[in-house]
Amino acid sequence: MMKGVDLMAVIALAGNPNCGKTTLFNALTGTRQHVGNWPGVTVEKKEGILKFDGEEHVIVDLPGTYSLGAYSEDEMVARNFIVEEKPDVVINVVDATNLERNLYLTTQLIEMGVNVVLALNMIDEVKEKNIIIDTKELSNKLGIIVIPTSAAKKQGIDDLIEKAIESLNNDKPTTSISYGSDIDNQIEHLASLLDGSFKKTSYPPHWIALKLLEGDEYIYKLVSEKCSPEIVKEVDRVISKGDFGILIVDKRYEFIGDIISKSVIKPDLELDSTSDKIDKILTHKWFGLPIFAIIMFVIYQLTFYIGEDVLGELVGTGLELLGENINAILVKANAPELLTAFISDGLIGGVGAVVEFVPLIMVMYIFIGILEDSGYMARAAYVMDNIMRALGLHGKTFISMLIGTGCNVPGVMATRTLDNKKDRMIAMLINPFISCGARLPIYLLFISAFFPEHGGIILFSLYIIGFLVAILMGKLFSKTLFKGESSDFIMELPPYRIPTLEGVLLNMWDKVSSFLKRAGTTILAIVTGLWILSVLPLGVEPYSQASLLGRIGALFAPIFKPAGFGTWKASVSLIAGVAAKEAVVATLGMVYVGAAEGANLVTAIQQAFTPLSALSFMIMTLLYTPCAGVIATIKKETNSTKWALFTALYTLAIGWLGAVLVFQIGSLLGFS
Ligand code: GDP
Ligand code: MG
């Protein structure tokens, strides 16, 4: 933890998915975490600093969870943080339009004996829907402070923080839920039994007792490690007396229902709202999928049109001018030839080729951001859920895929919300086939070179192919490596919201800035390394096959011959792509443009490839080994080098096979 002299309190934000925690976190800390109107966006806890009243506090955004059981990794992250790191205050963010469900977590937080302050968020929507909430009554019944807020409209936030910090001096909530005398007695009995063993830990004995009765395996394991065999035996005896878990959950809902009935008034008739009407169409059994496909297709078309034809041209011309000017200056200044070559070929030719695609990426993520924020993406996930399930895959797999379209690293991490090991492994192993943002420049380059008229449809097809390969492999894995039942999942549909300009732009900037950052660091480093290899041994013709780089590429080139791009240049770019996918374009830019002084990359690609080999090359880059960052994440998340290596290799095989198939079948059909 970042506890230090100047940091006063540690404040954790806990709440259900999609209740506005991250929006609140951003408002409090001024950071720009990804906000999305669908569940499962935050899977890791994030920390930031809040400056308030001249003091600094640590704010921790926990993953959204419906409960604090031990069912999935994100629940465990949230729970362990609260129990073990002991934040000074937990701000429980709730969606006030949906209190019944949200308060379930609240009851669990109260039972953990932590200092809870309730943020009654989305209060703007409560008013819009004519719901009346008696905050005072709610506060009395729950025994905690309740503050109405709107994170999105930045209302009530100061009040919330003020009360949260004040609460540091208050006594902790003492409200307890009665589970009926039988269970209450068992809890008392177990708690006094465990008191000694847990005295020196951060686990409250009452909570441990409750969890044991609920059948929490993690806590049971903890108890069996910490307590003497006699105590464990007694625990076993008590918990085997009945199925307390269901009774406890029932009682909690009863407790919540009672509170709601006394503090919330909903308008009598909830008419079939517009939202429901829209959903009837967008999530329709037959129309849902085609509608999603059409929306995505239109987005790719528009992306191409606006990003490439309008904005891309500008940036491209700008870069060209910059290159010419810098070159002229360097020549004039009599700079060493190698330096001039490095700057014009490595930096401008290589890194510049990647940066050139920034406008396109901006446009695409603005559209995707609008879909996310409006709530549509959750509908798409809902529609896909049925299809995934029919294929034996877990519905949440699709959410990790959607996140993977930005970058596969968070895509792989998003699988943490899958509570079943088998489902999670499959989702992780197939995520690399989902085309990420870093692969976009490759497609864009080859589309500009060969298919400028059909950009949208080709881009769209590539994403679809990646998705199809992913689900096919998923199906295969579920039949072979990971057999067993998928667990159920109920996709929840958030209400539609008008996307906020701020939210959409922040989301876009999040992606674009990390893209630019990578261009300036990782890609620059890779290009520099490759550039050195391309002018060594000294005296060799730079960027020729005689250079070290050329020799390395030539070694691998025969492997790619059946796929139609068996050149050392293509091979080298693919190898570089394993470090980072943008490096494919950066490398091509360097070796092609550098070799033919001042040539334009698109023209060089037109000469070096054919339409068919361009297609097979795009398929290769879509499917082959994901970048090192993804492999490392898979290693970390599975805790196994074996699975990381497996992913690297099997995707390589699939990529190669895909490219060869495209090229060979295309050739047979008479294409070239
Ligand atoms: P998280 O999953 O809890 O982190 O939720 P997010 O912060 O990602 O927010 C989910 C959605 O709710 C986003 O579309 C937000 O713009 C929206 N949102 C968050 N807070 C409010 C609020 O107070 N009022 C309204 N109307 N929308 C909100
Ligand atoms: Mg979040």
Coordinates of C-alpha atoms in Angstrom, one line a residue, residues 40-575:
G40 CA -16.6 -6.5 -16.3
V41 CA -14.6 -3.4 -17.3
T42 CA -12.5 -3.2 -14.1
V43 CA -11.0 -6.4 -13.1
E44 CA -8.0 -5.3 -11.2
K45 CA -7.9 -2.8 -8.4
K46 CA -6.5 0.6 -9.3
E47 CA -5.1 3.2 -7.0
G48 CA -5.1 7.0 -7.3
I49 CA -4.6 10.0 -5.1
L50 CA -7.4 12.3 -3.9
K51 CA -6.4 15.8 -2.8
F52 CA -9.0 17.1 -0.4
D53 CA -8.8 19.9 2.2
G54 CA -5.1 20.1 1.8
E55 CA -4.6 16.4 2.6
E56 CA -3.9 13.5 0.3
H57 CA -5.8 10.2 0.5
V58 CA -5.4 7.0 -1.4
I59 CA -8.4 5.9 -3.4
V60 CA -8.7 2.3 -4.5
D61 CA -11.1 1.3 -7.3
L62 CA -12.0 -2.3 -6.7
P63 CA -13.4 -4.6 -9.3
G64 CA -17.2 -4.6 -9.4
T65 CA -18.8 -7.6 -7.7
Y66 CA -22.3 -8.6 -6.7
S67 CA -21.2 -10.3 -3.6
L68 CA -18.1 -11.0 -1.7
G69 CA -18.1 -14.7 -2.0
A70 CA -15.2 -16.7 -3.2
Y71 CA -16.6 -17.5 -6.6
S72 CA -14.4 -15.6 -9.0
E73 CA -11.1 -13.9 -9.1
D74 CA -12.5 -10.4 -9.1
E75 CA -14.6 -11.1 -6.1
M76 CA -11.6 -12.4 -4.3
V77 CA -9.5 -9.3 -5.3
A78 CA -12.2 -7.1 -3.8
R79 CA -12.7 -9.2 -0.7
N80 CA -9.1 -9.9 0.1
F81 CA -8.3 -6.2 -0.2
I82 CA -11.0 -5.3 2.2
V83 CA -10.1 -7.9 4.7
E84 CA -6.4 -7.9 4.5
E85 CA -5.4 -4.4 3.6
K86 CA -8.1 -2.9 5.9
P87 CA -8.9 0.3 4.1
D88 CA -10.0 3.1 6.5
V89 CA -13.3 3.6 4.8
V90 CA -15.1 1.6 2.1
I91 CA -17.3 3.8 0.0
N92 CA -20.0 1.4 -1.3
V93 CA -21.2 2.8 -4.6
V94 CA -24.7 1.7 -5.4
D95 CA -26.9 2.2 -8.4
A96 CA -29.8 3.9 -6.7
T97 CA -32.2 2.9 -9.5
N98 CA -31.5 -0.7 -8.6
L99 CA -31.2 -0.8 -4.9
E100 CA -32.6 -4.3 -4.3
R101 CA -29.7 -5.9 -6.0
N102 CA -27.0 -3.4 -5.0
L103 CA -27.7 -3.6 -1.3
Y104 CA -26.8 -7.3 -1.2
L105 CA -23.2 -6.3 -1.3
T106 CA -23.8 -3.6 1.2
T107 CA -25.1 -6.1 3.7
Q108 CA -22.0 -8.1 3.2
L109 CA -19.8 -5.1 3.7
I110 CA -21.6 -4.2 6.9
E111 CA -21.2 -7.8 8.1
M112 CA -17.5 -7.7 7.5
G113 CA -17.4 -5.0 10.2
V114 CA -15.8 -2.4 7.9
N115 CA -16.4 1.3 8.0
V116 CA -18.9 1.7 5.2
V117 CA -20.3 4.9 3.7
L118 CA -23.0 4.4 1.0
A119 CA -22.8 6.5 -2.1
L120 CA -26.3 6.5 -3.5
N121 CA -25.1 7.0 -7.1
M122 CA -27.1 7.8 -10.2
I123 CA -29.3 10.0 -8.2
D124 CA -30.0 12.0 -11.4
E125 CA -31.6 8.9 -12.9
V126 CA -33.6 8.3 -9.7
K127 CA -35.1 11.7 -10.1
E128 CA -35.8 11.3 -13.7
K129 CA -37.6 8.0 -13.1
N130 CA -39.6 9.6 -10.3
I131 CA -38.3 7.2 -7.7
I132 CA -38.3 8.6 -4.2
I133 CA -35.7 7.4 -1.8
D134 CA -35.9 8.3 1.9
T135 CA -32.1 8.6 2.5
K136 CA -32.6 9.2 6.2
E137 CA -34.6 6.0 6.7
L138 CA -32.2 4.1 4.6
S139 CA -29.3 5.3 6.6
N140 CA -31.1 4.5 9.9
K141 CA -32.0 1.0 8.8
L142 CA -28.6 0.2 7.5
G143 CA -26.8 2.0 10.3
I144 CA -24.4 3.7 7.9
I145 CA -24.0 7.1 6.4
V146 CA -25.9 7.5 3.0
I147 CA -25.0 10.3 0.6
P148 CA -26.8 10.8 -2.7
T149 CA -24.4 11.3 -5.6
S150 CA -24.1 11.5 -9.3
A151 CA -20.6 10.6 -10.3
A152 CA -21.3 11.5 -13.9
K153 CA -22.7 14.9 -13.2
K154 CA -20.2 15.4 -10.3
Q155 CA -22.9 16.0 -7.7
G156 CA -22.6 15.2 -4.1
I157 CA -19.0 14.1 -4.4
D158 CA -17.5 16.7 -2.0
D159 CA -20.2 15.8 0.5
L160 CA -19.4 12.2 0.1
I161 CA -15.7 12.6 0.8
E162 CA -16.3 14.9 3.7
K163 CA -18.6 12.4 5.4
A164 CA -16.3 9.5 4.5
I165 CA -13.3 11.3 6.1
E166 CA -15.4 12.3 9.1
S167 CA -16.5 8.7 9.6
L168 CA -12.9 7.8 10.4
N169 CA -13.6 9.0 13.9
N170 CA -17.0 7.4 14.1
D171 CA -17.7 4.0 15.6
K172 CA -18.0 1.2 13.0
P173 CA -21.5 0.2 12.0
T174 CA -23.1 -2.2 14.4
T175 CA -26.1 -3.2 12.5
S176 CA -26.4 -6.9 12.2
I177 CA -28.8 -9.0 10.3
S178 CA -30.7 -11.6 12.2
Y179 CA -30.7 -15.0 10.5
G180 CA -33.1 -16.5 12.9
S181 CA -32.2 -17.8 16.4
D182 CA -30.9 -21.1 15.1
I183 CA -28.3 -19.7 12.7
D184 CA -27.5 -16.7 15.0
N185 CA -26.7 -19.2 17.8
Q186 CA -24.4 -21.2 15.5
I187 CA -22.7 -18.0 14.4
E188 CA -22.1 -17.0 18.1
H189 CA -20.9 -20.5 18.9
L190 CA -18.4 -20.7 16.0
A191 CA -17.3 -17.1 16.5
S192 CA -16.3 -17.7 20.1
L193 CA -14.7 -20.9 19.1
L194 CA -12.6 -19.2 16.5
D195 CA -11.9 -16.0 18.5
G196 CA -8.5 -17.2 19.8
S197 CA -7.2 -18.4 16.5
F198 CA -8.1 -15.3 14.6
K199 CA -7.4 -12.7 17.3
K200 CA -4.1 -11.6 15.7
T201 CA -5.4 -11.6 12.2
S202 CA -7.5 -9.0 10.3
Y203 CA -10.4 -11.5 10.0
P204 CA -13.4 -10.7 12.2
P205 CA -14.5 -14.0 13.9
H206 CA -18.2 -13.3 13.3
W207 CA -17.6 -12.9 9.7
I208 CA -15.5 -16.1 9.5
A209 CA -18.3 -17.9 11.3
L210 CA -20.9 -16.6 8.9
K211 CA -18.7 -17.5 5.9
L212 CA -18.2 -21.0 7.2
L213 CA -21.9 -21.5 7.5
E214 CA -22.3 -20.2 4.0
G215 CA -20.0 -23.0 2.8
D216 CA -17.1 -20.7 1.7
E217 CA -14.3 -23.0 0.8
Y218 CA -11.6 -20.4 0.9
I219 CA -12.4 -19.5 4.5
Y220 CA -12.8 -23.2 5.4
K221 CA -9.3 -23.8 4.2
L222 CA -8.0 -20.8 6.2
V223 CA -9.7 -22.1 9.3
S224 CA -8.3 -25.6 8.8
E225 CA -4.8 -24.1 8.5
K226 CA -5.1 -21.8 11.5
C227 CA -7.0 -23.8 14.0
S228 CA -6.3 -26.8 16.1
P229 CA -7.8 -30.2 14.9
E230 CA -10.3 -30.1 17.7
I231 CA -11.7 -26.8 16.6
V232 CA -11.8 -27.9 13.0
K233 CA -13.7 -31.0 14.1
E234 CA -16.3 -28.9 15.9
V235 CA -16.6 -26.6 12.9
D236 CA -17.2 -29.6 10.7
R237 CA -19.8 -30.9 13.0
V238 CA -21.7 -27.5 13.0
I239 CA -21.6 -26.9 9.3
S240 CA -22.7 -30.4 8.4
K241 CA -25.9 -29.9 10.4
G242 CA -27.7 -28.3 7.5
D243 CA -27.6 -26.3 4.3
F244 CA -27.3 -22.9 5.9
G245 CA -26.1 -21.2 2.8
I246 CA -29.5 -20.9 1.2
L247 CA -31.2 -19.8 4.4
I248 CA -28.6 -17.1 4.9
V249 CA -29.0 -15.7 1.4
D250 CA -32.8 -15.7 1.8
K251 CA -32.6 -13.9 5.1
R252 CA -30.3 -11.2 3.6
Y253 CA -32.8 -10.6 0.8
E254 CA -35.6 -10.5 3.4
F255 CA -33.6 -7.9 5.3
I256 CA -33.1 -5.8 2.1
G257 CA -36.7 -6.2 1.0
D258 CA -37.8 -4.8 4.4
I259 CA -35.5 -1.8 4.1
I260 CA -36.6 -1.1 0.6
S261 CA -40.3 -1.3 1.4
K262 CA -39.7 1.4 4.1
S263 CA -37.4 3.8 2.2
V264 CA -38.1 3.6 -1.5
I265 CA -41.2 4.6 -3.4
K266 CA -41.3 3.6 -7.0
P267 CA -43.9 5.1 -9.4
D268 CA -46.9 2.7 -9.6
L269 CA -46.9 1.6 -13.1
E270 CA -43.6 1.1 -14.7
L271 CA -44.7 1.4 -18.3
D272 CA -43.1 -0.7 -21.0
S273 CA -40.3 1.9 -21.2
T274 CA -38.7 3.0 -24.4
S275 CA -35.6 1.2 -23.3
D276 CA -37.5 -2.1 -23.2
K277 CA -39.0 -1.5 -26.6
I278 CA -35.6 -0.8 -28.1
D279 CA -34.2 -3.9 -26.5
K280 CA -37.0 -6.0 -28.0
I281 CA -35.4 -5.3 -31.4
L282 CA -31.7 -5.0 -30.5
T283 CA -31.6 -8.3 -28.5
H284 CA -34.1 -10.1 -30.7
K285 CA -33.4 -13.8 -31.2
W286 CA -33.0 -13.5 -35.0
F287 CA -32.4 -9.8 -35.6
G288 CA -29.9 -9.2 -32.8
L289 CA -26.9 -10.7 -34.5
P290 CA -27.4 -9.2 -38.0
I291 CA -28.0 -5.8 -36.3
F292 CA -24.7 -6.1 -34.4
A293 CA -22.9 -7.1 -37.6
I294 CA -24.4 -4.2 -39.5
I295 CA -23.5 -1.7 -36.8
M296 CA -19.9 -2.9 -36.7
F297 CA -19.7 -2.9 -40.5
V298 CA -20.9 0.6 -40.7
I299 CA -18.3 1.6 -38.1
Y300 CA -15.5 0.1 -40.0
Q301 CA -16.6 1.8 -43.2
L302 CA -16.9 5.1 -41.5
T303 CA -13.6 4.6 -39.7
F304 CA -12.0 4.0 -43.0
Y305 CA -13.6 6.8 -44.7
I306 CA -13.1 9.5 -42.1
G307 CA -9.8 8.2 -40.6
E308 CA -8.0 7.3 -43.8
D309 CA -9.4 9.4 -46.6
V310 CA -9.8 12.6 -44.6
L311 CA -7.5 12.7 -41.6
G312 CA -4.9 10.1 -42.6
E313 CA -4.0 11.9 -45.7
L314 CA -3.2 15.0 -43.7
V315 CA -1.0 13.2 -41.2
G316 CA 0.7 11.3 -44.0
T317 CA 1.5 14.5 -45.9
G318 CA 2.7 16.1 -42.7
L319 CA 5.0 13.3 -42.0
E320 CA 6.4 13.3 -45.5
L321 CA 7.1 17.0 -45.3
L322 CA 8.7 16.6 -41.9
G323 CA 10.9 13.8 -43.2
E324 CA 12.0 15.8 -46.2
N325 CA 12.8 18.9 -44.1
I326 CA 14.7 17.0 -41.4
N327 CA 16.6 15.2 -44.1
A328 CA 17.5 18.4 -45.8
I329 CA 18.7 20.0 -42.6
L330 CA 20.8 17.0 -41.7
V331 CA 22.4 16.9 -45.1
K332 CA 23.1 20.6 -44.9
A333 CA 24.6 20.3 -41.5
N334 CA 26.9 17.6 -42.8
A335 CA 25.6 15.1 -40.2
P336 CA 27.2 11.7 -40.3
E337 CA 25.6 9.6 -43.0
L338 CA 24.6 6.8 -40.6
L339 CA 22.8 9.3 -38.3
T340 CA 20.9 10.7 -41.2
A341 CA 20.0 7.2 -42.3
F342 CA 18.8 6.3 -38.8
I343 CA 16.6 9.3 -38.5
S344 CA 15.1 9.2 -41.9
D345 CA 14.7 5.5 -42.3
G346 CA 14.4 4.2 -38.7
L347 CA 12.5 7.1 -37.0
I348 CA 10.5 8.6 -39.8
G349 CA 10.2 5.6 -42.1
G350 CA 9.7 3.1 -39.3
V351 CA 8.1 4.7 -36.3
G352 CA 6.4 7.3 -38.5
A353 CA 4.7 4.6 -40.5
V354 CA 3.0 3.5 -37.3
V355 CA 2.1 7.0 -36.2
E356 CA 0.5 7.7 -39.5
F357 CA -2.4 5.5 -38.5
V358 CA -3.3 7.4 -35.4
P359 CA -6.2 9.3 -36.9
L360 CA -7.8 6.1 -38.0
I361 CA -7.4 4.6 -34.6
M362 CA -8.9 7.7 -33.0
V363 CA -12.0 7.5 -35.2
M364 CA -12.5 3.8 -34.6
Y365 CA -12.3 4.1 -30.8
I366 CA -14.6 7.1 -30.7
F367 CA -17.3 4.9 -32.4
I368 CA -16.6 2.0 -30.1
G369 CA -16.7 4.3 -27.1
I370 CA -20.1 5.5 -28.1
L371 CA -21.3 2.0 -28.4
E372 CA -19.9 1.1 -25.0
D373 CA -21.1 4.1 -23.2
S374 CA -24.6 4.1 -24.6
G375 CA -25.1 0.5 -23.3
Y376 CA -25.3 -1.1 -26.7
M377 CA -22.2 -3.2 -26.2
A378 CA -23.9 -4.9 -23.3
R379 CA -26.8 -5.8 -25.7
A380 CA -24.3 -7.2 -28.2
A381 CA -22.7 -9.3 -25.5
Y382 CA -26.2 -10.4 -24.5
V383 CA -27.0 -11.5 -28.1
M384 CA -23.6 -13.2 -28.3
D385 CA -24.1 -15.0 -25.0
N386 CA -26.7 -17.3 -26.6
I387 CA -24.4 -18.1 -29.4
M388 CA -21.4 -18.7 -27.2
R389 CA -23.5 -20.9 -25.0
A390 CA -24.7 -23.0 -27.9
L391 CA -21.1 -23.5 -28.7
G392 CA -20.3 -24.6 -25.2
L393 CA -18.5 -21.4 -24.3
H394 CA -19.2 -19.1 -21.5
G395 CA -21.1 -15.9 -22.3
K396 CA -18.6 -13.8 -20.5
T397 CA -15.9 -15.0 -23.0
F398 CA -17.4 -12.5 -25.4
I399 CA -16.9 -9.6 -23.1
S400 CA -13.2 -10.5 -22.8
M401 CA -13.1 -10.6 -26.6
L402 CA -14.7 -7.2 -26.9
I403 CA -12.1 -5.8 -24.5
G404 CA -9.5 -7.7 -26.6
T405 CA -10.3 -5.6 -29.6
G406 CA -8.6 -2.7 -27.9
C407 CA -5.6 -4.8 -26.7
N408 CA -5.4 -8.5 -25.8
V409 CA -3.6 -7.8 -22.6
P410 CA -6.7 -6.4 -20.8
G411 CA -8.7 -8.9 -22.8
V412 CA -6.8 -11.8 -21.2
M413 CA -7.1 -10.1 -17.8
A414 CA -10.9 -9.6 -18.3
T415 CA -11.2 -13.4 -18.2
R416 CA -10.8 -13.1 -14.4
T417 CA -14.5 -12.5 -14.2
L418 CA -15.1 -16.1 -15.4
D419 CA -15.6 -18.1 -12.2
N420 CA -15.0 -21.5 -13.6
K421 CA -11.4 -22.5 -14.3
K422 CA -12.2 -24.3 -17.5
D423 CA -14.2 -21.5 -19.0
R424 CA -11.4 -19.0 -18.0
M425 CA -8.6 -21.1 -19.5
I426 CA -10.4 -21.3 -22.8
A427 CA -11.3 -17.6 -22.9
M428 CA -7.6 -16.8 -22.3
L429 CA -6.2 -19.1 -24.9
I430 CA -8.5 -17.8 -27.7
N431 CA -8.2 -14.1 -26.9
P432 CA -5.1 -13.6 -29.1
F433 CA -7.2 -14.3 -32.2
I434 CA -9.3 -11.2 -31.5
S435 CA -7.7 -8.5 -33.6
C436 CA -6.3 -5.7 -31.4
G437 CA -5.6 -2.1 -32.1
A438 CA -1.9 -2.6 -32.7
R439 CA -2.7 -4.8 -35.7
L440 CA -4.7 -2.1 -37.3
P441 CA -1.8 -0.3 -38.9
I442 CA -0.8 -3.5 -40.7
Y443 CA -4.3 -4.0 -42.3
L444 CA -4.5 -0.3 -43.1
L445 CA -1.2 -0.4 -44.9
F446 CA -2.0 -3.4 -47.0
I447 CA -5.6 -2.2 -47.7
S448 CA -4.2 1.2 -48.8
A449 CA -1.8 -0.6 -51.1
F450 CA -4.2 -3.1 -52.7
F451 CA -7.8 -2.6 -51.8
P452 CA -8.4 1.1 -51.2
E453 CA -11.9 0.8 -52.5
H454 CA -12.9 -2.0 -50.2
G455 CA -11.3 -1.0 -46.9
G456 CA -14.4 -1.3 -44.7
I457 CA -15.4 -4.8 -45.8
I458 CA -11.9 -6.2 -45.6
L459 CA -11.4 -4.7 -42.1
F460 CA -14.7 -6.1 -41.1
S461 CA -14.0 -9.5 -42.5
L462 CA -10.6 -9.7 -40.7
Y463 CA -12.3 -9.1 -37.4
I464 CA -14.9 -11.7 -38.2
I465 CA -12.3 -14.3 -39.2
G466 CA -10.4 -13.7 -36.0
F467 CA -13.6 -14.1 -34.0
L468 CA -14.6 -17.3 -35.9
V469 CA -11.2 -18.8 -35.5
A470 CA -11.4 -18.0 -31.8
I471 CA -14.7 -19.6 -31.2
L472 CA -13.7 -22.7 -33.3
M473 CA -10.6 -23.1 -31.2
G474 CA -12.7 -22.6 -28.1
K475 CA -15.0 -25.3 -29.2
L476 CA -12.1 -27.6 -29.9
F477 CA -10.5 -26.9 -26.5
S478 CA -13.7 -27.5 -24.7
K479 CA -13.9 -30.9 -26.4
T480 CA -10.3 -31.8 -25.7
L481 CA -8.2 -30.0 -23.2
F482 CA -10.8 -28.6 -20.9
K483 CA -13.8 -30.8 -20.7
G484 CA -16.7 -30.2 -18.2
E485 CA -19.7 -28.0 -17.7
S486 CA -19.7 -24.3 -18.3
S487 CA -21.1 -22.4 -15.5
D488 CA -24.2 -20.3 -16.0
F489 CA -24.2 -16.6 -16.3
I490 CA -26.9 -14.1 -16.5
M491 CA -26.0 -11.1 -18.7
E492 CA -27.4 -8.0 -17.2
L493 CA -28.5 -5.2 -19.4
P494 CA -27.6 -1.7 -18.1
P495 CA -30.0 1.1 -19.1
Y496 CA -29.3 3.1 -22.2
R497 CA -27.5 6.3 -21.6
I498 CA -26.6 9.2 -23.8
P499 CA -22.8 8.8 -24.1
T500 CA -21.0 11.7 -22.6
L501 CA -18.6 13.6 -24.8
E502 CA -16.0 13.5 -21.9
G503 CA -16.4 9.8 -21.4
V504 CA -16.1 9.0 -25.1
L505 CA -13.1 11.3 -25.6
L506 CA -11.3 10.0 -22.5
N507 CA -11.9 6.4 -23.6
M508 CA -10.5 7.2 -27.0
W509 CA -7.5 9.1 -25.6
D510 CA -6.8 6.3 -23.3
K511 CA -6.3 4.0 -26.3
V512 CA -4.6 6.5 -28.5
S513 CA -2.2 7.8 -25.9
S514 CA -1.0 4.3 -25.1
F515 CA -0.6 3.7 -28.8
L516 CA 1.5 6.8 -29.1
K517 CA 3.4 6.0 -26.0
R518 CA 4.2 2.5 -27.3
A519 CA 5.3 4.1 -30.6
G520 CA 7.7 6.3 -28.7
T521 CA 9.1 3.6 -26.5
T522 CA 8.7 -0.1 -27.4
I523 CA 8.4 0.4 -31.1
L524 CA 11.2 2.9 -31.1
A525 CA 13.4 0.5 -29.2
I526 CA 12.6 -2.4 -31.6
V527 CA 13.2 -0.2 -34.7
T528 CA 16.5 1.0 -33.3
G529 CA 17.6 -2.6 -32.6
L530 CA 16.6 -3.7 -36.1
W531 CA 18.2 -0.7 -37.7
I532 CA 21.5 -1.5 -36.1
L533 CA 21.2 -5.1 -37.4
S534 CA 20.4 -3.7 -40.9
V535 CA 23.6 -1.7 -41.2
L536 CA 25.9 -4.4 -39.8
P537 CA 28.5 -5.7 -40.5
L538 CA 30.0 -2.3 -41.2
G539 CA 30.4 -1.4 -44.8
V540 CA 27.6 -3.6 -45.9
E541 CA 24.9 -2.1 -48.2
P542 CA 22.3 -1.0 -45.6
Y543 CA 18.9 -2.9 -45.6
S544 CA 20.3 -5.5 -48.0
Q545 CA 20.1 -9.2 -47.6
A546 CA 23.8 -9.2 -46.9
S547 CA 23.2 -7.3 -43.6
L548 CA 22.8 -9.2 -40.4
L549 CA 19.1 -8.4 -40.5
G550 CA 18.8 -9.7 -44.0
R551 CA 20.6 -12.9 -43.1
I552 CA 18.3 -13.5 -40.2
G553 CA 15.3 -12.9 -42.4
A554 CA 16.6 -15.1 -45.2
L555 CA 16.9 -17.9 -42.7
F556 CA 13.2 -17.8 -42.0
A557 CA 11.9 -16.8 -45.4
P558 CA 11.5 -20.3 -46.8
I559 CA 9.0 -21.1 -44.1
F560 CA 6.7 -18.4 -45.5
K561 CA 7.2 -19.3 -49.1
P562 CA 4.0 -21.4 -49.3
A563 CA 2.1 -18.4 -47.9
G564 CA 3.3 -16.2 -50.7
F565 CA 5.5 -13.8 -48.8
G566 CA 8.8 -15.8 -48.5
T567 CA 11.0 -12.7 -48.5
W568 CA 13.6 -11.8 -45.9
K569 CA 11.9 -8.5 -45.4
A570 CA 8.4 -9.9 -44.6
S571 CA 10.0 -12.5 -42.4
V572 CA 11.9 -10.0 -40.4
S573 CA 8.8 -7.8 -39.9
L574 CA 6.9 -10.9 -38.6
I575 CA 9.6 -11.7 -36.2

